[in-house]
XYZ file of C-alpha atoms in Angstrom:
314
model
C -22.227 4.492 46.559
C -20.105 6.230 49.134
C -17.158 8.271 47.964
C -13.867 6.411 48.062
C -11.675 7.585 50.949
C -9.018 10.105 49.992
C -5.606 8.446 49.837
C -2.930 10.983 50.677
C -0.060 8.728 49.515
C -1.637 8.044 46.124
C -2.409 11.701 45.588
C 1.170 12.610 46.433
C 2.496 10.004 43.991
C 0.267 11.337 41.190
C 1.432 14.862 41.937
C 5.081 13.784 41.834
C 4.512 11.863 38.570
C 2.981 14.945 36.958
C 5.758 17.126 38.297
C 8.358 14.682 36.934
C 6.537 14.560 33.553
C 6.483 18.351 33.330
C 10.173 18.495 34.178
C 11.014 15.863 31.567
C 8.915 17.651 28.942
C 10.644 20.928 29.746
C 14.027 19.232 29.402
C 13.067 17.785 26.014
C 11.797 21.167 24.862
C 15.059 22.820 25.892
C 17.073 20.159 24.046
C 14.964 20.521 20.909
C 15.011 24.321 20.956
C 18.807 24.326 21.274
C 19.255 22.294 18.079
C 21.161 24.644 15.672
C 18.796 24.270 12.697
C 15.771 24.844 14.893
C 17.392 27.914 16.461
C 18.054 29.226 12.940
C 14.423 28.537 12.015
C 13.208 30.493 15.058
C 15.508 33.380 14.178
C 14.428 33.438 10.512
C 10.712 33.434 11.405
C 10.843 35.350 14.693
C 8.249 37.865 13.483
C 5.820 35.113 12.451
C 6.110 32.658 15.342
C 4.269 32.850 18.641
C 4.595 30.794 21.829
C 1.162 29.280 21.187
C 2.097 28.256 17.632
C 5.378 26.697 18.763
C 3.689 24.778 21.577
C 0.935 23.571 19.266
C 3.390 22.298 16.649
C 6.072 21.085 19.040
C 5.546 17.506 17.850
C 6.718 18.594 14.373
C 9.832 20.186 15.835
C 10.492 17.050 17.870
C 10.092 14.871 14.766
C 12.603 17.063 12.926
C 15.002 16.937 15.875
C 14.738 13.131 16.032
C 15.355 12.748 12.287
C 18.429 14.962 12.434
C 19.739 13.075 15.449
C 19.235 9.727 13.722
C 20.913 10.951 10.535
C 23.935 12.184 12.506
C 24.173 8.757 14.148
C 24.093 6.997 10.773
C 20.668 5.497 11.351
C 18.109 5.060 8.529
C 16.341 8.241 7.421
C 12.699 8.662 6.452
C 13.368 9.363 2.764
C 16.695 8.117 1.439
C 18.484 10.817 -0.535
C 16.390 13.604 0.949
C 16.858 15.780 4.029
C 14.120 17.275 6.228
C 13.792 21.056 6.244
C 11.586 23.111 8.533
C 9.175 25.514 6.889
C 6.268 27.731 7.819
C 3.131 27.221 5.736
C -0.275 28.724 6.428
C 0.607 29.441 10.050
C 1.783 25.866 10.639
C 5.270 24.507 11.210
C 5.835 21.733 8.676
C 8.633 19.490 7.457
C 9.453 19.454 3.754
C 11.933 17.087 2.157
C 14.627 18.384 -0.178
C 17.379 16.485 -2.028
C 20.528 16.103 0.052
C 24.002 17.004 -1.228
C 24.702 13.509 -2.556
C 21.404 13.451 -4.454
C 21.993 16.951 -5.845
C 25.496 15.950 -6.950
C 24.099 12.877 -8.713
C 21.435 15.017 -10.391
C 24.096 17.477 -11.568
C 26.166 14.635 -12.995
C 23.134 13.260 -14.857
C 22.342 16.696 -16.233
C 25.939 17.188 -17.329
C 25.998 13.743 -18.933
C 22.873 14.638 -20.897
C 24.534 17.836 -22.127
C 27.521 15.940 -23.546
C 26.334 13.956 -26.555
C 28.718 11.677 -28.391
C 28.832 9.479 -31.466
C 31.454 6.757 -31.586
C 33.553 8.366 -28.852
C 35.550 6.395 -26.232
C 34.046 6.034 -22.777
C 37.041 7.794 -21.218
C 35.658 11.201 -22.202
C 33.008 10.812 -19.486
C 35.775 11.062 -16.878
C 37.965 13.630 -18.644
C 38.612 16.817 -16.671
C 40.675 19.913 -17.373
C 42.487 19.181 -14.109
C 44.098 16.280 -15.983
C 46.155 18.874 -17.875
C 48.673 21.490 -16.822
C 50.249 24.570 -18.367
C 53.534 23.193 -17.063
C 53.275 20.364 -19.614
C 55.168 22.079 -22.423
C 54.076 19.574 -25.084
C 50.384 20.210 -24.464
C 50.314 23.655 -22.876
C 49.444 25.582 -26.063
C 46.359 23.458 -26.744
C 45.369 23.431 -23.065
C 45.725 27.205 -22.729
C 43.692 27.763 -25.905
C 40.914 25.512 -24.610
C 40.847 27.364 -21.270
C 40.621 30.673 -23.148
C 37.743 29.401 -25.267
C 35.797 28.059 -22.286
C 36.181 31.333 -20.380
C 35.224 33.474 -23.365
C 32.241 31.337 -24.314
C 30.832 31.252 -20.784
C 31.245 35.032 -20.534
C 29.496 35.703 -23.856
C 27.861 32.654 -25.482
C 26.051 34.730 -28.106
C 29.265 36.051 -29.619
C 31.079 33.907 -32.180
C 34.099 32.126 -30.753
C 36.436 30.388 -33.153
C 37.202 26.763 -32.416
C 40.494 24.852 -32.524
C 42.111 22.396 -34.911
C 44.374 20.315 -32.671
C 46.714 17.962 -34.463
C 49.498 15.653 -33.438
C 50.480 12.016 -33.253
C 48.474 9.154 -31.771
C 47.611 8.895 -28.097
C 48.905 12.253 -26.863
C 45.600 13.433 -25.380
C 43.803 15.365 -28.130
C 40.514 13.515 -27.648
C 40.910 13.583 -23.863
C 41.307 17.364 -23.951
C 38.158 17.740 -26.031
C 36.241 15.536 -23.599
C 37.528 17.610 -20.686
C 36.404 20.801 -22.429
C 32.954 19.323 -23.068
C 32.542 18.304 -19.427
C 33.687 21.720 -18.222
C 31.121 23.455 -20.442
C 28.417 21.002 -19.375
C 28.956 22.104 -15.761
C 27.827 25.535 -16.933
C 24.769 24.089 -18.672
C 26.282 24.354 -22.161
C 25.676 21.390 -24.511
C 28.516 19.919 -26.555
C 28.433 17.171 -29.183
C 31.523 15.070 -29.869
C 31.618 12.996 -33.035
C 34.239 10.436 -33.953
C 34.179 11.359 -37.615
C 35.399 8.015 -39.066
C 32.591 6.214 -37.187
C 30.089 8.837 -38.306
C 31.187 8.393 -41.941
C 30.572 4.636 -41.641
C 27.122 5.310 -40.180
C 26.312 7.601 -43.077
C 27.288 4.985 -45.628
C 25.300 2.318 -43.755
C 22.223 4.537 -43.733
C 22.060 4.521 -47.528
C 19.315 2.182 -48.615
C 18.036 1.684 -45.070
C 15.032 3.213 -43.315
C 17.324 5.831 -41.778
C 17.575 9.147 -43.529
C 21.204 10.383 -43.633
C 19.945 13.935 -44.005
C 18.304 13.789 -40.572
C 21.652 12.965 -38.951
C 23.422 15.655 -40.924
C 20.836 18.244 -39.881
C 21.199 17.269 -36.235
C 24.989 17.411 -36.223
C 25.339 20.629 -38.166
C 23.055 22.600 -35.823
C 24.468 21.701 -32.391
C 25.780 24.701 -30.401
C 29.335 23.364 -30.027
C 30.682 20.543 -32.189
C 33.862 18.489 -31.907
C 34.838 16.409 -34.949
C 37.354 13.927 -33.610
C 40.035 12.085 -35.603
C 39.232 13.783 -38.880
C 41.399 12.409 -41.643
C 41.202 8.837 -40.345
C 37.993 8.138 -42.278
C 37.959 6.368 -45.606
C 37.343 9.417 -47.729
C 35.016 9.557 -50.709
C 33.774 12.526 -52.673
C 30.330 11.995 -51.125
C 31.654 12.023 -47.540
C 33.860 15.034 -48.279
C 31.390 17.186 -50.202
C 27.879 16.077 -49.220
C 28.458 15.194 -45.571
C 31.420 17.093 -44.139
C 31.142 19.980 -46.572
C 27.444 20.511 -45.799
C 28.033 20.394 -42.024
C 30.918 22.855 -42.146
C 29.204 25.230 -44.564
C 26.212 25.514 -42.242
C 28.398 26.049 -39.193
C 30.494 28.661 -40.978
C 27.453 30.591 -42.175
C 25.882 30.463 -38.699
C 29.155 31.043 -36.806
C 28.862 27.987 -34.589
C 31.991 26.964 -32.639
C 33.611 23.897 -34.192
C 36.616 21.884 -33.048
C 38.711 19.272 -34.807
C 41.317 16.724 -33.778
C 43.548 15.023 -36.305
C 46.833 13.255 -36.876
C 47.270 15.525 -39.922
C 48.223 19.161 -39.988
C 45.817 21.327 -41.987
C 48.116 21.293 -45.011
C 48.500 17.520 -44.817
C 44.740 17.061 -44.454
C 44.201 19.049 -47.642
C 46.929 17.572 -49.834
C 47.216 14.021 -48.513
C 43.616 13.256 -47.618
C 40.927 15.465 -49.126
C 42.481 16.006 -52.554
C 42.494 12.427 -53.823
C 39.452 10.139 -53.884
C 38.562 7.205 -56.110
C 37.224 9.813 -58.547
C 40.733 11.184 -58.959
C 42.530 14.320 -57.805
C 40.219 17.218 -56.941
C 42.416 19.928 -55.396
C 39.843 22.677 -55.873
C 37.189 20.867 -53.849
C 39.753 20.001 -51.174
C 40.836 23.638 -50.973
C 37.226 24.807 -50.705
C 36.620 22.464 -47.780
C 39.818 23.534 -46.037
C 38.787 27.179 -46.334
C 35.774 26.340 -44.167
C 37.915 24.496 -41.626
C 40.415 27.367 -41.451
C 37.577 29.840 -40.918
C 36.096 27.750 -38.130
C 39.251 26.774 -36.255
C 42.706 27.928 -35.267
C 45.435 25.351 -35.877
C 47.442 24.203 -32.850
C 49.967 21.394 -32.723
C 50.081 19.092 -29.717
C 53.081 16.906 -28.960
C 54.076 14.420 -26.295
C 54.404 10.706 -25.725
C 51.769 8.118 -26.566
C 49.769 7.854 -23.347
C 47.764 4.888 -24.607
C 50.780 2.599 -24.329
C 50.487 0.285 -21.328
C 53.763 -0.932 -19.834
């Protein structure tokens, strides 16, 4: 078969197409290489990258550039909740996917939530923050300042014993909210806190008698936690068993092991001793009440909180 005649026009068109393709490719390369993250990647790995390596793996760079461009435009991303990151692995440019800021924030919140354990506590403590309080609030400033001091001291030296607080005052003034805020602040530093609504816990203990649950297991768990808040103490229906074998055992362990313990109550310490712990159905037992209060006084500094009832809804 004879050779096909050479077509000058067709050859010129092919040449121009190739020239246009090369120009377009060069323009795309320039656009990709000017992307800020890619420029940073080149700078970080300048001693490891070569022109041949970059040209060989240009498709990876272009994929990264396209993903970043789409994300900036609000278009769907390859892996929701994850962002692409350029990396160098075994002399290849690769894309790895790392959690984005929103995903990391959600993970931090889940971790913090897991560090704050509660029994019978109101849901509002999940949202409580120290920013909800102010030193300018004269009625609550002493308690707030003491909590701030504890948090700072504990974070600085968690192995040293730090005395807790006994915060007392009337209903609805923010005692429980402050304890929840403290717990959440400590959780941000990876420090676990357990908050126990003591009246609810006392009911649970009584209900566990005669059931498959072992009250001692719950007592052992509560008494050993790193930081414990006993909320609304004095509101429980007191019995000698609750006072001596539940609360007394928990506080004795925490005193002997110097574990930070906090209390909230509507009673002052003196009122808690004389009006609540002293008298049970077994009669007046001032010595046992005094012994228990000695543990509380060792574990916590008494602070009065005042203010209006913030639970009241107009």
